[in-house]
Coordinates of C-alpha atoms in Angstrom, one line a residue:
X1 CA -21.1 -12.7 -5.7
X2 CA -18.9 -14.4 -9.0
X3 CA -15.7 -15.7 -7.9
X4 CA -12.4 -16.0 -10.0
X5 CA -13.0 -19.6 -12.1
X6 CA -10.6 -22.6 -12.3
X7 CA -9.7 -22.0 -16.0
X8 CA -9.9 -18.0 -15.0
X9 CA -6.7 -18.6 -12.7
X10 CA -5.4 -20.7 -15.3
X11 CA -5.0 -17.5 -17.4
X12 CA -4.2 -15.2 -15.4
X13 CA -0.8 -17.8 -14.5
X14 CA -0.3 -17.9 -18.1
X15 CA 0.4 -14.6 -17.8
X16 CA 2.7 -14.6 -15.0
X17 CA 6.2 -16.2 -16.0
X18 CA 7.6 -17.2 -12.2
X19 CA 4.8 -19.6 -11.3
X20 CA 6.7 -22.0 -13.4
X21 CA 9.6 -22.0 -11.6
X22 CA 9.0 -20.9 -7.9
X23 CA 5.8 -20.6 -5.4
X24 CA 6.2 -16.9 -4.9
X25 CA 4.0 -16.3 -1.2
X26 CA 5.1 -12.7 -1.4
X27 CA 3.2 -10.2 -2.6
X28 CA 2.5 -8.4 0.1
X29 CA 6.5 -7.5 -0.1
X30 CA 7.0 -7.5 -4.3
X31 CA 4.2 -9.7 -6.3
X32 CA 5.4 -11.3 -9.9
X33 CA 4.3 -9.0 -13.0
X34 CA 1.9 -10.0 -15.3
X35 CA 2.8 -10.7 -18.6
X36 CA 1.4 -7.0 -20.3
X37 CA 3.0 -4.6 -17.5
X38 CA 6.5 -6.4 -18.4
X39 CA 6.1 -6.4 -22.1
X40 CA 4.4 -2.9 -22.2
X41 CA 7.3 -1.5 -20.5
X42 CA 9.9 -3.0 -22.7
X43 CA 8.0 -1.6 -25.6
X44 CA 8.6 1.6 -24.5
X45 CA 12.3 0.8 -23.9
X46 CA 13.0 0.0 -26.9
X47 CA 11.1 2.8 -28.4
X48 CA 13.3 5.4 -26.0
X49 CA 16.5 3.1 -28.0
X50 CA 15.3 4.2 -30.7
X51 CA 14.3 7.1 -30.6
X52 CA 15.2 9.0 -28.1
X53 CA 13.5 9.8 -24.3
X54 CA 12.0 12.6 -25.1
X55 CA 10.4 11.8 -28.3
X56 CA 9.1 8.3 -26.5
X57 CA 7.5 10.2 -24.3
X58 CA 6.2 12.6 -26.8
X59 CA 4.8 9.5 -28.7
X60 CA 2.9 8.0 -25.7
X61 CA 1.5 10.7 -24.7
X62 CA -2.1 9.2 -24.4
X63 CA -1.4 6.3 -22.4
X64 CA 0.7 8.2 -20.3
X65 CA -2.0 10.3 -19.4
X66 CA -4.6 7.3 -18.9
X67 CA -2.3 6.3 -16.1
X68 CA -4.1 9.1 -14.0
X69 CA -8.0 7.8 -15.2
X70 CA -6.9 4.2 -14.7
X71 CA -6.0 5.0 -10.5
X72 CA -8.4 7.6 -10.7
X73 CA -11.1 4.4 -11.3
X74 CA -9.8 2.3 -8.9
X75 CA -9.7 4.6 -5.9
X76 CA -13.1 6.2 -7.2
X77 CA -11.6 9.4 -7.0
X78 CA -11.1 12.2 -10.0
X79 CA -8.4 12.2 -12.4
X80 CA -6.9 15.7 -11.5
X81 CA -6.7 14.5 -7.3
X82 CA -4.0 12.2 -8.5
X83 CA -0.6 12.5 -8.4
X84 CA 2.1 9.8 -9.3
X85 CA 5.9 9.0 -7.0
X86 CA 8.7 6.8 -7.0
X87 CA 7.4 4.7 -4.6
X88 CA 4.5 4.5 -1.3
X89 CA 6.6 6.0 0.9
X90 CA 7.5 9.5 -1.0
X91 CA 3.4 9.9 -2.3
X92 CA 3.0 9.5 1.8
X93 CA 5.5 12.4 3.0
X94 CA 4.9 14.7 0.6
X95 CA 1.2 14.3 1.7
X96 CA 2.1 14.6 5.4
X97 CA 5.7 17.3 5.2
X98 CA 2.8 19.6 3.4
X99 CA 0.6 19.8 6.6
X100 CA 1.7 22.8 9.6
X101 CA 1.9 21.3 12.7
X102 CA 2.5 24.1 16.3
X103 CA 3.3 23.6 20.1
X104 CA 0.7 21.3 21.3
X105 CA -1.2 20.0 17.5
X106 CA -1.9 17.3 18.5
X107 CA -1.7 13.8 15.5
X108 CA -3.3 10.6 16.2
X109 CA -2.0 7.1 14.3
X110 CA -2.5 3.6 15.3
X111 CA 0.0 1.1 17.2
X112 CA 0.7 -0.9 13.6
X113 CA 1.6 1.9 12.1
X114 CA 4.5 1.6 9.5
X115 CA 7.7 2.3 11.4
X116 CA 8.7 5.1 8.5
X117 CA 5.7 7.2 9.3
X118 CA 5.6 7.0 13.0
X119 CA 9.6 8.2 12.8
X120 CA 8.1 10.8 10.9
X121 CA 5.5 11.8 12.9
X122 CA 8.6 11.8 15.5
X123 CA 10.5 14.3 13.6
X124 CA 7.8 16.4 13.4
X125 CA 7.0 16.6 16.6
X126 CA 10.6 17.3 18.1
X127 CA 10.4 20.2 15.1
X128 CA 7.0 21.5 15.7
X129 CA 6.4 21.2 19.3
X130 CA 3.1 18.5 18.4
X131 CA 2.3 15.8 19.4
X132 CA 1.6 12.0 18.5
X133 CA -0.7 10.1 20.6
X134 CA -1.8 6.3 19.5
X135 CA -5.5 5.5 19.6
X136 CA -6.4 2.7 21.7
X137 CA -7.5 -0.9 20.5
X138 CA -10.3 -2.5 20.7
X139 CA -11.0 -6.2 22.5
X140 CA -9.6 -7.6 19.3
X141 CA -6.8 -5.3 19.2
X142 CA -8.2 -3.3 16.0
X143 CA -8.1 0.6 16.0
X144 CA -11.4 0.9 18.2
X145 CA -13.3 4.5 16.4
X146 CA -15.4 4.9 20.1
X147 CA -11.9 5.0 21.3
X148 CA -10.3 7.4 18.3
X149 CA -13.5 9.4 19.0
X150 CA -12.9 10.1 22.4
X151 CA -10.0 11.6 21.8
X152 CA -11.3 14.3 18.9
X153 CA -11.0 17.5 20.4
X154 CA -9.3 21.3 18.9
X155 CA -5.7 20.4 18.4
X156 CA -6.1 17.0 16.7
X157 CA -4.7 18.2 13.4
X158 CA -3.8 15.1 11.9
X159 CA -5.4 11.4 12.1
X160 CA -3.0 9.3 10.3
X161 CA -3.3 5.4 10.1
X162 CA -2.0 2.4 7.9
X163 CA -5.0 0.5 6.7
X164 CA -3.6 -2.6 6.5
X165 CA -0.3 -3.4 8.2
X166 CA 3.0 -4.6 7.1
X167 CA 3.8 -7.2 9.5
X168 CA 0.2 -9.4 9.7
X169 CA -3.0 -9.8 8.3
X170 CA -5.2 -7.2 10.7
X171 CA -7.5 -5.0 8.4
X172 CA -8.1 -1.5 10.1
X173 CA -11.6 0.2 9.9
X174 CA -10.4 2.5 7.6
X175 CA -14.7 3.9 6.8
X176 CA -15.5 4.3 10.6
X177 CA -11.8 6.7 10.8
X178 CA -13.3 8.1 7.5
X179 CA -16.8 9.2 9.8
X180 CA -15.3 10.4 13.0
X181 CA -12.8 12.5 10.7
X182 CA -15.4 14.1 8.3
X183 CA -17.2 15.0 11.3
X184 CA -15.3 17.5 13.1
X185 CA -13.4 18.6 10.1
X186 CA -10.1 17.2 11.2
X187 CA -7.0 15.9 7.4
X188 CA -7.4 12.4 7.4
X189 CA -3.9 10.6 5.6
X190 CA -4.3 6.9 5.4
X191 CA -1.9 4.2 4.1
X192 CA -2.9 2.1 1.8
X193 CA -0.5 0.3 0.6
X194 CA -1.2 -3.1 2.1
X195 CA -5.0 -2.6 0.3
X196 CA -4.4 -1.3 -3.0
X197 CA -4.8 -4.2 -5.2
X198 CA -6.3 -7.0 -3.0
X199 CA -9.2 -4.9 -1.2
X200 CA -11.9 -2.9 -2.8
X201 CA -10.7 1.5 -2.0
X202 CA -13.4 4.0 -2.8
X203 CA -12.2 7.2 -0.9
X204 CA -15.6 8.8 -1.2
X205 CA -16.8 6.4 0.7
X206 CA -13.3 6.3 3.0
X207 CA -13.2 9.6 3.6
X208 CA -10.2 10.6 3.6
X209 CA -8.4 13.5 2.6
X210 CA -5.1 11.6 1.6
X211 CA -4.8 8.5 0.2
X212 CA -1.4 6.5 -0.8
X213 CA -0.5 3.6 -2.9
X214 CA 2.4 1.4 -4.0
X215 CA 2.7 -0.4 -7.5
X216 CA 4.7 -3.0 -7.0
X217 CA 2.2 -4.9 -3.9
X218 CA -0.8 -6.5 -4.6
X219 CA -1.3 -4.5 -7.9
X220 CA 1.4 -6.3 -9.4
X221 CA 3.0 -3.2 -11.0
X222 CA 6.7 -2.9 -11.6
X223 CA 9.1 -1.0 -7.9
X224 CA 10.0 2.6 -8.2
X225 CA 6.3 3.5 -8.7
X226 CA 3.2 4.9 -6.2
X227 CA 1.0 6.8 -6.1
X228 CA -1.3 10.0 -4.1
X229 CA -4.9 10.6 -3.8
X230 CA -5.6 14.4 -2.4
X231 CA -9.6 15.7 -2.2
X232 CA -10.2 18.8 -4.6
X233 CA -11.7 20.8 -1.5
X234 CA -8.6 19.8 0.9
X235 CA -5.9 20.0 -2.5
X236 CA -6.6 23.8 -3.3
X237 CA -5.0 25.1 0.5
X238 CA -1.9 23.0 0.4
X239 CA 1.4 23.7 -1.4
X240 CA 3.7 21.2 -1.2
X241 CA 6.9 20.8 0.9
X242 CA 9.0 21.5 -2.2
X243 CA 8.2 22.2 -5.6
X244 CA 9.9 22.9 -8.7
X245 CA 8.6 24.0 -12.1
X246 CA 6.2 21.0 -12.9
X247 CA 4.5 21.6 -9.7
X248 CA 4.4 25.4 -10.0
X249 CA 5.6 27.1 -13.0
X250 CA 7.6 30.5 -13.2
X251 CA 4.7 32.9 -14.4
X252 CA 6.6 36.4 -14.2
X253 CA 9.3 38.0 -12.0
X254 CA 9.6 36.7 -8.7
X255 CA 6.2 34.9 -8.6
X256 CA 5.0 31.2 -9.7
X257 CA 2.0 30.0 -9.2
X258 CA 1.0 25.8 -8.4
X259 CA -0.8 23.9 -10.4
X260 CA -4.4 23.5 -9.4
X261 CA -3.9 19.6 -9.5
X262 CA -2.9 17.2 -7.6
X263 CA 0.6 17.2 -10.1
X264 CA 1.8 20.0 -7.5
X265 CA 3.3 17.4 -5.7
X266 CA 5.0 15.8 -8.7
X267 CA 8.3 16.9 -10.6
X268 CA 9.4 17.0 -14.2
X269 CA 11.8 14.5 -14.4
X270 CA 10.1 10.9 -13.7
X271 CA 10.3 6.9 -15.3
X272 CA 8.3 6.9 -17.7
X273 CA 8.0 3.0 -18.7
X274 CA 7.5 2.5 -14.8
X275 CA 4.5 5.0 -15.0
X276 CA 3.1 3.0 -18.2
X277 CA 3.8 -0.7 -16.0
X278 CA 1.9 1.4 -13.5
X279 CA -0.7 2.0 -15.3
X280 CA -1.0 -0.9 -16.8
X281 CA -0.9 -2.7 -13.6
X282 CA -3.9 -0.7 -12.4
X283 CA -6.1 -1.7 -16.0
X284 CA -5.1 -5.0 -15.7
X285 CA -6.7 -6.1 -12.0
X286 CA -10.0 -4.2 -13.0
X287 CA -10.2 -5.7 -15.4
X288 CA -10.1 -9.2 -13.5
X289 CA -12.4 -7.4 -10.8
X290 CA -11.2 -6.1 -7.5
X291 CA -14.3 -7.8 -6.0
X292 CA -13.1 -11.4 -7.3
X293 CA -9.7 -10.6 -7.0
X294 CA -10.8 -10.0 -2.8
X295 CA -12.2 -13.0 -3.0
X296 CA -9.9 -15.0 -4.3
X297 CA -6.9 -13.5 -1.1
X298 CA -9.1 -14.7 1.0
X299 CA -9.8 -17.6 0.4
X300 CA -6.1 -18.6 0.0
X301 CA -5.3 -16.8 3.2
X302 CA -8.0 -18.0 5.2
X303 CA -6.3 -21.7 3.8
X304 CA -3.1 -21.1 4.7
X305 CA -4.1 -20.2 8.5
X306 CA -6.5 -23.1 9.3
X307 CA -3.1 -25.5 7.4
X308 CA -0.7 -23.1 9.1
X309 CA -2.8 -23.6 13.0
X310 CA -2.5 -27.6 12.3
X311 CA 1.0 -27.6 12.3
X312 CA 2.2 -27.9 16.6
X313 CA 4.6 -25.4 17.4
X314 CA 3.7 -22.9 14.7
X315 CA 2.0 -19.7 16.1
X316 CA 0.1 -17.3 13.5
X317 CA -0.1 -13.6 14.6
X318 CA -2.3 -12.0 12.5
X319 CA -4.9 -9.7 14.8
X320 CA -8.5 -9.4 14.5
X321 CA -11.1 -10.7 13.0
X322 CA -11.7 -10.1 9.3
X323 CA -8.1 -10.6 8.0
X324 CA -6.3 -9.9 4.8
X325 CA -3.9 -12.0 3.0
X326 CA -1.3 -11.6 5.0
X327 CA 0.0 -14.5 7.2
X328 CA 2.3 -14.0 10.0
X329 CA 3.5 -16.7 12.4
X330 CA 6.3 -18.2 13.6
X331 CA 7.9 -21.7 14.6
X332 CA 8.8 -22.4 18.1
X333 CA 12.6 -23.2 18.1
X334 CA 13.0 -22.1 14.9
X335 CA 14.8 -18.5 14.2
X336 CA 12.2 -16.6 11.3
X337 CA 14.9 -15.9 9.2
X338 CA 15.9 -20.0 9.0
X339 CA 12.4 -21.0 7.9
X340 CA 12.8 -18.4 5.2
X341 CA 16.3 -19.9 4.1
X342 CA 14.6 -23.6 3.8
X343 CA 11.5 -22.1 2.2
X344 CA 14.0 -20.4 -0.2
X345 CA 15.7 -23.6 -1.4
X346 CA 12.6 -25.4 -2.5
X347 CA 11.7 -22.5 -4.7
X348 CA 8.8 -21.2 -1.9
X349 CA 9.0 -17.1 -1.6
X350 CA 8.0 -16.2 1.7
X351 CA 9.3 -12.5 3.1
X352 CA 10.3 -11.5 7.1
X353 CA 9.1 -9.3 9.0
X354 CA 11.1 -7.2 11.8
X355 CA 10.0 -5.8 14.4
X356 CA 11.6 -2.6 13.5
X357 CA 9.2 -2.3 10.8
X358 CA 6.2 -1.7 13.2
X359 CA 7.6 -0.6 16.2
X360 CA 4.8 -0.1 18.9
X361 CA 2.9 -3.4 17.7
X362 CA 5.7 -5.5 18.0
X363 CA 6.8 -3.6 21.4
X364 CA 3.3 -4.7 22.9
X365 CA 3.0 -7.7 21.4
X366 CA 6.6 -8.6 22.4
X367 CA 7.1 -10.1 18.3
X368 CA 10.1 -11.7 17.1
X369 CA 10.8 -11.3 13.4
X370 CA 7.2 -13.3 11.8
X371 CA 7.4 -15.1 8.9
X372 CA 5.7 -13.1 6.5
X373 CA 3.4 -15.3 3.9
X374 CA 1.0 -13.3 1.7
X375 CA -0.8 -14.9 -1.6
X376 CA -2.1 -13.3 -4.2
X377 CA -5.1 -14.5 -6.4
X378 CA -2.7 -16.1 -8.8
X379 CA -2.3 -18.8 -6.9
X380 CA -3.2 -22.0 -6.1
X381 CA -4.5 -24.1 -3.2
X382 CA -2.2 -26.5 -3.9
X383 CA 0.7 -24.2 -3.9
X384 CA -1.0 -23.2 -0.1
X385 CA -0.7 -26.2 0.7
X386 CA 2.6 -27.1 0.0
X387 CA 3.9 -24.1 1.8
X388 CA 2.4 -25.6 5.1
X389 CA 3.9 -29.2 4.5
X390 CA 6.9 -27.5 3.8
X391 CA 6.5 -25.8 6.9
X392 CA 5.2 -29.0 8.8
X393 CA 8.8 -30.6 7.7
X394 CA 10.8 -27.5 9.2
X395 CA 9.1 -27.4 12.1
X396 CA 10.1 -31.6 12.9

């Protein structure tokens, strides 16, 4: 398989203004947008200023419609199965809160579930009498598909997991979960926020009914963008919890009719400049090749883990054997936020993941705040080693 060449990396870095004056290793938070994304959004905003918002939208209809085609190619779906949203959390909520639960119904999730999702499970459980249950992990502390299989009965109404959690490099076996969900006809909601843009995504192979993701992370799109995939056969029986005249047009006295596609989950008003930027970011990633991006990300992340592991007092907190490009670590006797402040003073961007972001996992492992470094394909081995050298100095 072909990897990104040095000349390709140089070209991609030339498209990335921020690398000229800092080392950005916070791509799991918000990646640096490439120049075509910024230029496309600025051009659109200038047209809004010059001719008006409605008029700029009408002028760019073909490009904006193309965003659905690009995302469909990215995840292996039909364009009719894609809805855009202002962020991944909203996309996830639109899917989850449209499902129906009753007393005794079971929602199965993972120990690494994102806090926002888990809180929504608890709210619905409180309202409906449903139960939230955690799928056991295997010996590597990764979701155990065999344990999931044993949990399935007629009261399981939803399997909802995070593919790659926010606090480390764990990669849950999303495809194996999908095979179980399909075999038992259980709805399957997959949070792919940290996956889309750094690993290949094929919703047919994954077997998920719903998938949500953001634009700002590994896709390198703008903040305030996200999307929902909903499988066509599943979609036809789902009415959004909230609708407006775009998702459900008024068709006569006392009557409305839901759109036939996933855009029933959208509203009439939207940030079209941001949507256009998301579409450009998707096309940019597809042009490079997702398989190339994945190999580059894993190379950099593994190099970083090796370098950090050699530092006295450094502890890596990533789980599993097949790890993604999120490296979580702590330094003995140095609080995570203090490490981040030191690194920021050296123009190295990382972030801190608090225990509250993945509460079940944090309680189970007694995790403190952890430093999160997330390299992307436009980073270099030199930058990764510069971070490790800075951490070594801080540790002393």
